Amino acid sequence: YHVATERFVFAMPETLIGLFPDVGGSYFLSRLPDHVGMYLGLTGDRLQWHDAHNVGLVSHICTHAQIPALLEALSTRAFSSVNESVHEEVLALLEEFSAVSEPGRLDDEVYRREIALVFGESSARRVGMAALGTPFEETLRKRCPLSLLLSFEAQRRVIERSLSRREALEMELPLAVRMSQ
């Protein structure tokens, strides 16, 4: 379970500092809908709690003020001994504490469609070309070109080769070591 509050911020800013989203970034970013993972991996843009929930980076949202009560409820609840039942009970408990957040940028269908069009391209070069004249152009220009290429290729390979989380991590490690030398 991945729970976020209104204080939550998610970002993978590695392309700004000459790296690429490692530590499994190629794996989990490549699984986000509508090429949002490619967008996040290349731009390093930040997501607030509502957008992170919208794309599946977090499974539940609640307010920060609710966290102590949620933790208390989880720690004092007498869960059944059957694993599947426990899962359902935890989900129900998380739903009790669920918050409603305001719509985020990724709820805007036009913005989301533009992300899909630009970051759904077949190569890093084509992404750069598709970004011309869009709100993403300036951001991408400020990123390290090698980092953009590696970030794109890492996600592409995870998708094309159907790599597992472990295989993605094994692919990322030598790249990260090489980039830090």
PDB file of C-alpha atoms in Angstrom:
ATOM      1  CA  TYR A   1       0.000   0.000   0.000  1.00  0.00           C
ATOM      2  CA  HIS A   2       1.337   3.412  -0.905  1.00  0.00           C
ATOM      3  CA  VAL A   3      -0.347   6.218   1.044  1.00  0.00           C
ATOM      4  CA  ALA A   4       0.286   9.909   0.385  1.00  0.00           C
ATOM      5  CA  THR A   5      -0.890  13.084   2.077  1.00  0.00           C
ATOM      6  CA  GLU A   6      -1.180  16.670   0.870  1.00  0.00           C
ATOM      7  CA  ARG A   7       2.503  17.090   1.847  1.00  0.00           C
ATOM      8  CA  PHE A   8       3.607  14.470  -0.685  1.00  0.00           C
ATOM      9  CA  VAL A   9       5.781  15.493  -3.647  1.00  0.00           C
ATOM     10  CA  PHE A  10       7.221  13.040  -6.171  1.00  0.00           C
ATOM     11  CA  ALA A  11      10.024  13.824  -8.609  1.00  0.00           C
ATOM     12  CA  MET A  12      12.793  12.066 -10.512  1.00  0.00           C
ATOM     13  CA  PRO A  13      15.053  15.082 -11.286  1.00  0.00           C
ATOM     14  CA  GLU A  14      18.105  13.070 -12.369  1.00  0.00           C
ATOM     15  CA  THR A  15      18.218  14.359 -15.965  1.00  0.00           C
ATOM     16  CA  LEU A  16      18.809  17.866 -14.600  1.00  0.00           C
ATOM     17  CA  ILE A  17      22.017  16.749 -12.847  1.00  0.00           C
ATOM     18  CA  GLY A  18      23.410  14.493 -15.570  1.00  0.00           C
ATOM     19  CA  LEU A  19      22.042  11.164 -14.338  1.00  0.00           C
ATOM     20  CA  PHE A  20      19.001   9.041 -15.155  1.00  0.00           C
ATOM     21  CA  PRO A  21      16.137   7.706 -13.010  1.00  0.00           C
ATOM     22  CA  ASP A  22      17.673   4.573 -11.535  1.00  0.00           C
ATOM     23  CA  VAL A  23      16.790   2.590  -8.372  1.00  0.00           C
ATOM     24  CA  GLY A  24      14.037   0.927 -10.388  1.00  0.00           C
ATOM     25  CA  GLY A  25      12.847   4.099 -12.089  1.00  0.00           C
ATOM     26  CA  SER A  26      12.951   2.489 -15.526  1.00  0.00           C
ATOM     27  CA  TYR A  27      10.638  -0.216 -14.189  1.00  0.00           C
ATOM     28  CA  PHE A  28       7.958   1.729 -12.336  1.00  0.00           C
ATOM     29  CA  LEU A  29       7.959   4.798 -14.587  1.00  0.00           C
ATOM     30  CA  SER A  30       7.493   2.642 -17.690  1.00  0.00           C
ATOM     31  CA  ARG A  31       4.276   1.244 -16.187  1.00  0.00           C
ATOM     32  CA  LEU A  32       2.511   4.583 -15.744  1.00  0.00           C
ATOM     33  CA  PRO A  33      -0.370   5.315 -18.138  1.00  0.00           C
ATOM     34  CA  ASP A  34      -0.322   7.629 -21.144  1.00  0.00           C
ATOM     35  CA  HIS A  35       3.499   7.940 -21.239  1.00  0.00           C
ATOM     36  CA  VAL A  36       3.418   9.899 -17.979  1.00  0.00           C
ATOM     37  CA  GLY A  37       6.419   7.875 -16.773  1.00  0.00           C
ATOM     38  CA  MET A  38       8.485   8.919 -19.786  1.00  0.00           C
ATOM     39  CA  TYR A  39       7.390  12.511 -19.181  1.00  0.00           C
ATOM     40  CA  LEU A  40       8.438  12.345 -15.511  1.00  0.00           C
ATOM     41  CA  GLY A  41      11.697  10.553 -16.262  1.00  0.00           C
ATOM     42  CA  LEU A  42      12.788  13.031 -18.926  1.00  0.00           C
ATOM     43  CA  THR A  43      11.533  16.314 -17.459  1.00  0.00           C
ATOM     44  CA  GLY A  44      11.961  15.610 -13.746  1.00  0.00           C
ATOM     45  CA  ASP A  45       8.631  17.342 -13.193  1.00  0.00           C
ATOM     46  CA  ARG A  46       7.091  17.165  -9.725  1.00  0.00           C
ATOM     47  CA  LEU A  47       3.774  15.546  -8.930  1.00  0.00           C
ATOM     48  CA  GLN A  48       1.597  16.453  -5.975  1.00  0.00           C
ATOM     49  CA  TRP A  49      -0.485  13.871  -4.099  1.00  0.00           C
ATOM     50  CA  HIS A  50      -3.552  14.093  -6.357  1.00  0.00           C
ATOM     51  CA  ASP A  51      -1.593  13.559  -9.584  1.00  0.00           C
ATOM     52  CA  ALA A  52       0.477  10.757  -8.049  1.00  0.00           C
ATOM     53  CA  HIS A  53      -2.772   9.027  -7.072  1.00  0.00           C
ATOM     54  CA  ASN A  54      -4.279   9.723 -10.484  1.00  0.00           C
ATOM     55  CA  VAL A  55      -1.484   7.836 -12.307  1.00  0.00           C
ATOM     56  CA  GLY A  56      -1.071   5.049  -9.768  1.00  0.00           C
ATOM     57  CA  LEU A  57       2.185   6.035  -8.045  1.00  0.00           C
ATOM     58  CA  VAL A  58       0.289   5.952  -4.759  1.00  0.00           C
ATOM     59  CA  SER A  59      -2.642   3.692  -3.998  1.00  0.00           C
ATOM     60  CA  HIS A  60      -4.408   5.843  -1.388  1.00  0.00           C
ATOM     61  CA  ILE A  61      -4.538   9.433  -0.229  1.00  0.00           C
ATOM     62  CA  CYS A  62      -5.471  10.824   3.159  1.00  0.00           C
ATOM     63  CA  THR A  63      -4.778  14.075   4.944  1.00  0.00           C
ATOM     64  CA  HIS A  64      -1.659  14.465   7.047  1.00  0.00           C
ATOM     65  CA  ALA A  65      -3.869  15.130  10.069  1.00  0.00           C
ATOM     66  CA  GLN A  66      -5.415  11.651   9.629  1.00  0.00           C
ATOM     67  CA  ILE A  67      -2.087   9.767   9.740  1.00  0.00           C
ATOM     68  CA  PRO A  68      -1.955   9.264  13.542  1.00  0.00           C
ATOM     69  CA  ALA A  69      -5.511   7.898  13.582  1.00  0.00           C
ATOM     70  CA  LEU A  70      -4.786   5.663  10.576  1.00  0.00           C
ATOM     71  CA  LEU A  71      -1.649   4.272  12.221  1.00  0.00           C
ATOM     72  CA  GLU A  72      -3.557   3.729  15.460  1.00  0.00           C
ATOM     73  CA  ALA A  73      -6.345   1.902  13.606  1.00  0.00           C
ATOM     74  CA  LEU A  74      -3.848  -0.284  11.752  1.00  0.00           C
ATOM     75  CA  SER A  75      -1.888  -1.150  14.884  1.00  0.00           C
ATOM     76  CA  THR A  76      -4.879  -1.951  17.099  1.00  0.00           C
ATOM     77  CA  ARG A  77      -7.094  -3.731  14.563  1.00  0.00           C
ATOM     78  CA  ALA A  78      -7.471  -7.469  15.061  1.00  0.00           C
ATOM     79  CA  PHE A  79      -7.041  -8.737  11.513  1.00  0.00           C
ATOM     80  CA  SER A  80      -8.144 -12.195  10.429  1.00  0.00           C
ATOM     81  CA  SER A  81      -5.448 -14.793   9.882  1.00  0.00           C
ATOM     82  CA  VAL A  82      -6.121 -15.404   6.180  1.00  0.00           C
ATOM     83  CA  ASN A  83      -3.832 -13.302   3.988  1.00  0.00           C
ATOM     84  CA  GLU A  84      -6.438 -12.471   1.351  1.00  0.00           C
ATOM     85  CA  SER A  85      -8.835 -11.418   4.074  1.00  0.00           C
ATOM     86  CA  VAL A  86      -6.206  -9.206   5.707  1.00  0.00           C
ATOM     87  CA  HIS A  87      -5.617  -7.483   2.375  1.00  0.00           C
ATOM     88  CA  GLU A  88      -9.332  -6.736   2.014  1.00  0.00           C
ATOM     89  CA  GLU A  89      -9.533  -5.520   5.611  1.00  0.00           C
ATOM     90  CA  VAL A  90      -6.566  -3.162   5.145  1.00  0.00           C
ATOM     91  CA  LEU A  91      -8.092  -1.822   1.927  1.00  0.00           C
ATOM     92  CA  ALA A  92     -11.379  -1.181   3.702  1.00  0.00           C
ATOM     93  CA  LEU A  93      -9.562   0.608   6.518  1.00  0.00           C
ATOM     94  CA  LEU A  94      -7.613   2.758   4.055  1.00  0.00           C
ATOM     95  CA  GLU A  95     -10.882   3.645   2.330  1.00  0.00           C
ATOM     96  CA  GLU A  96     -12.292   4.835   5.665  1.00  0.00           C
ATOM     97  CA  PHE A  97      -9.453   7.362   5.873  1.00  0.00           C
ATOM     98  CA  SER A  98      -9.491   8.226   2.184  1.00  0.00           C
ATOM     99  CA  ALA A  99      -9.371  11.924   1.338  1.00  0.00           C
ATOM    100  CA  VAL A 100     -10.774  13.760  -1.632  1.00  0.00           C
ATOM    101  CA  SER A 101      -8.279  16.036  -3.296  1.00  0.00           C
ATOM    102  CA  GLU A 102      -8.701  18.830  -5.773  1.00  0.00           C
ATOM    103  CA  PRO A 103      -8.100  17.970  -9.432  1.00  0.00           C
ATOM    104  CA  GLY A 104      -4.463  18.077 -10.501  1.00  0.00           C
ATOM    105  CA  ARG A 105      -2.735  19.018 -13.741  1.00  0.00           C
ATOM    106  CA  LEU A 106      -2.952  15.434 -14.966  1.00  0.00           C
ATOM    107  CA  ASP A 107      -6.746  15.557 -14.683  1.00  0.00           C
ATOM    108  CA  ASP A 108      -6.678  18.068 -17.548  1.00  0.00           C
ATOM    109  CA  GLU A 109      -7.393  15.919 -20.617  1.00  0.00           C
ATOM    110  CA  VAL A 110      -5.701  18.345 -23.021  1.00  0.00           C
ATOM    111  CA  TYR A 111      -2.485  18.386 -20.956  1.00  0.00           C
ATOM    112  CA  ARG A 112      -2.540  14.607 -20.550  1.00  0.00           C
ATOM    113  CA  ARG A 113      -3.078  14.155 -24.305  1.00  0.00           C
ATOM    114  CA  GLU A 114      -0.150  16.489 -25.031  1.00  0.00           C
ATOM    115  CA  ILE A 115       2.070  14.417 -22.707  1.00  0.00           C
ATOM    116  CA  ALA A 116       1.023  11.247 -24.538  1.00  0.00           C
ATOM    117  CA  LEU A 117       1.711  12.771 -27.958  1.00  0.00           C
ATOM    118  CA  VAL A 118       5.141  14.166 -27.090  1.00  0.00           C
ATOM    119  CA  PHE A 119       6.482  11.455 -24.783  1.00  0.00           C
ATOM    120  CA  GLY A 120       4.955   8.542 -26.672  1.00  0.00           C
ATOM    121  CA  GLU A 121       7.393   9.000 -29.536  1.00  0.00           C
ATOM    122  CA  SER A 122       9.636   6.109 -30.606  1.00  0.00           C
ATOM    123  CA  SER A 123      13.031   7.686 -29.794  1.00  0.00           C
ATOM    124  CA  ALA A 124      14.539  10.357 -27.573  1.00  0.00           C
ATOM    125  CA  ARG A 125      15.286  12.436 -30.667  1.00  0.00           C
ATOM    126  CA  ARG A 126      11.674  12.223 -31.804  1.00  0.00           C
ATOM    127  CA  VAL A 127      10.510  13.257 -28.325  1.00  0.00           C
ATOM    128  CA  GLY A 128      12.727  16.330 -28.630  1.00  0.00           C
ATOM    129  CA  MET A 129      11.264  17.140 -32.038  1.00  0.00           C
ATOM    130  CA  ALA A 130       7.681  16.591 -30.834  1.00  0.00           C
ATOM    131  CA  ALA A 131       8.344  18.887 -27.862  1.00  0.00           C
ATOM    132  CA  LEU A 132       9.109  21.871 -30.110  1.00  0.00           C
ATOM    133  CA  GLY A 133       6.532  24.575 -29.490  1.00  0.00           C
ATOM    134  CA  THR A 134       5.065  22.820 -26.444  1.00  0.00           C
ATOM    135  CA  PRO A 135       5.352  23.659 -22.747  1.00  0.00           C
ATOM    136  CA  PHE A 136       7.936  20.842 -22.506  1.00  0.00           C
ATOM    137  CA  GLU A 137      10.457  22.309 -24.964  1.00  0.00           C
ATOM    138  CA  GLU A 138      12.278  24.641 -22.550  1.00  0.00           C
ATOM    139  CA  THR A 139      12.396  22.032 -19.780  1.00  0.00           C
ATOM    140  CA  LEU A 140      13.953  19.420 -22.072  1.00  0.00           C
ATOM    141  CA  ARG A 141      16.509  21.942 -23.368  1.00  0.00           C
ATOM    142  CA  LYS A 142      17.751  22.404 -19.784  1.00  0.00           C
ATOM    143  CA  ARG A 143      18.342  18.663 -19.300  1.00  0.00           C
ATOM    144  CA  CYS A 144      21.547  16.776 -19.983  1.00  0.00           C
ATOM    145  CA  PRO A 145      21.255  15.283 -23.511  1.00  0.00           C
ATOM    146  CA  LEU A 146      23.019  12.043 -22.535  1.00  0.00           C
ATOM    147  CA  SER A 147      20.744  11.703 -19.510  1.00  0.00           C
ATOM    148  CA  LEU A 148      17.678  12.177 -21.704  1.00  0.00           C
ATOM    149  CA  LEU A 149      18.879   9.465 -24.070  1.00  0.00           C
ATOM    150  CA  LEU A 150      19.690   7.000 -21.269  1.00  0.00           C
ATOM    151  CA  SER A 151      16.413   7.695 -19.466  1.00  0.00           C
ATOM    152  CA  PHE A 152      14.426   7.138 -22.630  1.00  0.00           C
ATOM    153  CA  GLU A 153      16.308   3.981 -23.604  1.00  0.00           C
ATOM    154  CA  ALA A 154      16.092   2.443 -20.135  1.00  0.00           C
ATOM    155  CA  GLN A 155      12.292   2.764 -20.085  1.00  0.00           C
ATOM    156  CA  ARG A 156      12.013   1.617 -23.694  1.00  0.00           C
ATOM    157  CA  ARG A 157      14.052  -1.518 -22.984  1.00  0.00           C
ATOM    158  CA  VAL A 158      12.005  -2.390 -19.913  1.00  0.00           C
ATOM    159  CA  ILE A 159       8.857  -2.211 -22.024  1.00  0.00           C
ATOM    160  CA  GLU A 160      10.170  -3.928 -25.163  1.00  0.00           C
ATOM    161  CA  ARG A 161      11.904  -6.739 -23.286  1.00  0.00           C
ATOM    162  CA  SER A 162       9.171  -7.087 -20.626  1.00  0.00           C
ATOM    163  CA  LEU A 163      11.840  -6.855 -17.943  1.00  0.00           C
ATOM    164  CA  SER A 164      11.001  -7.725 -14.360  1.00  0.00           C
ATOM    165  CA  ARG A 165      11.803  -5.303 -11.534  1.00  0.00           C
ATOM    166  CA  ARG A 166      14.951  -7.278 -10.776  1.00  0.00           C
ATOM    167  CA  GLU A 167      16.047  -7.312 -14.440  1.00  0.00           C
ATOM    168  CA  ALA A 168      15.456  -3.558 -14.669  1.00  0.00           C
ATOM    169  CA  LEU A 169      17.597  -2.975 -11.590  1.00  0.00           C
ATOM    170  CA  GLU A 170      20.308  -5.224 -13.056  1.00  0.00           C
ATOM    171  CA  MET A 171      20.197  -3.203 -16.284  1.00  0.00           C
ATOM    172  CA  GLU A 172      20.390   0.129 -14.418  1.00  0.00           C
ATOM    173  CA  LEU A 173      23.295  -0.725 -12.109  1.00  0.00           C
ATOM    174  CA  PRO A 174      26.140  -0.770 -14.662  1.00  0.00           C
ATOM    175  CA  LEU A 175      24.776   2.407 -16.267  1.00  0.00           C
ATOM    176  CA  ALA A 176      24.668   4.189 -12.904  1.00  0.00           C
ATOM    177  CA  VAL A 177      28.188   3.010 -12.013  1.00  0.00           C
ATOM    178  CA  ARG A 178      29.527   4.108 -15.398  1.00  0.00           C
ATOM    179  CA  MET A 179      27.875   7.534 -15.143  1.00  0.00           C
ATOM    180  CA  SER A 180      29.384   8.148 -11.722  1.00  0.00           C
ATOM    181  CA  GLN A 181      32.978   7.437 -12.836  1.00  0.00           C
TER     182      GLN A 181
END
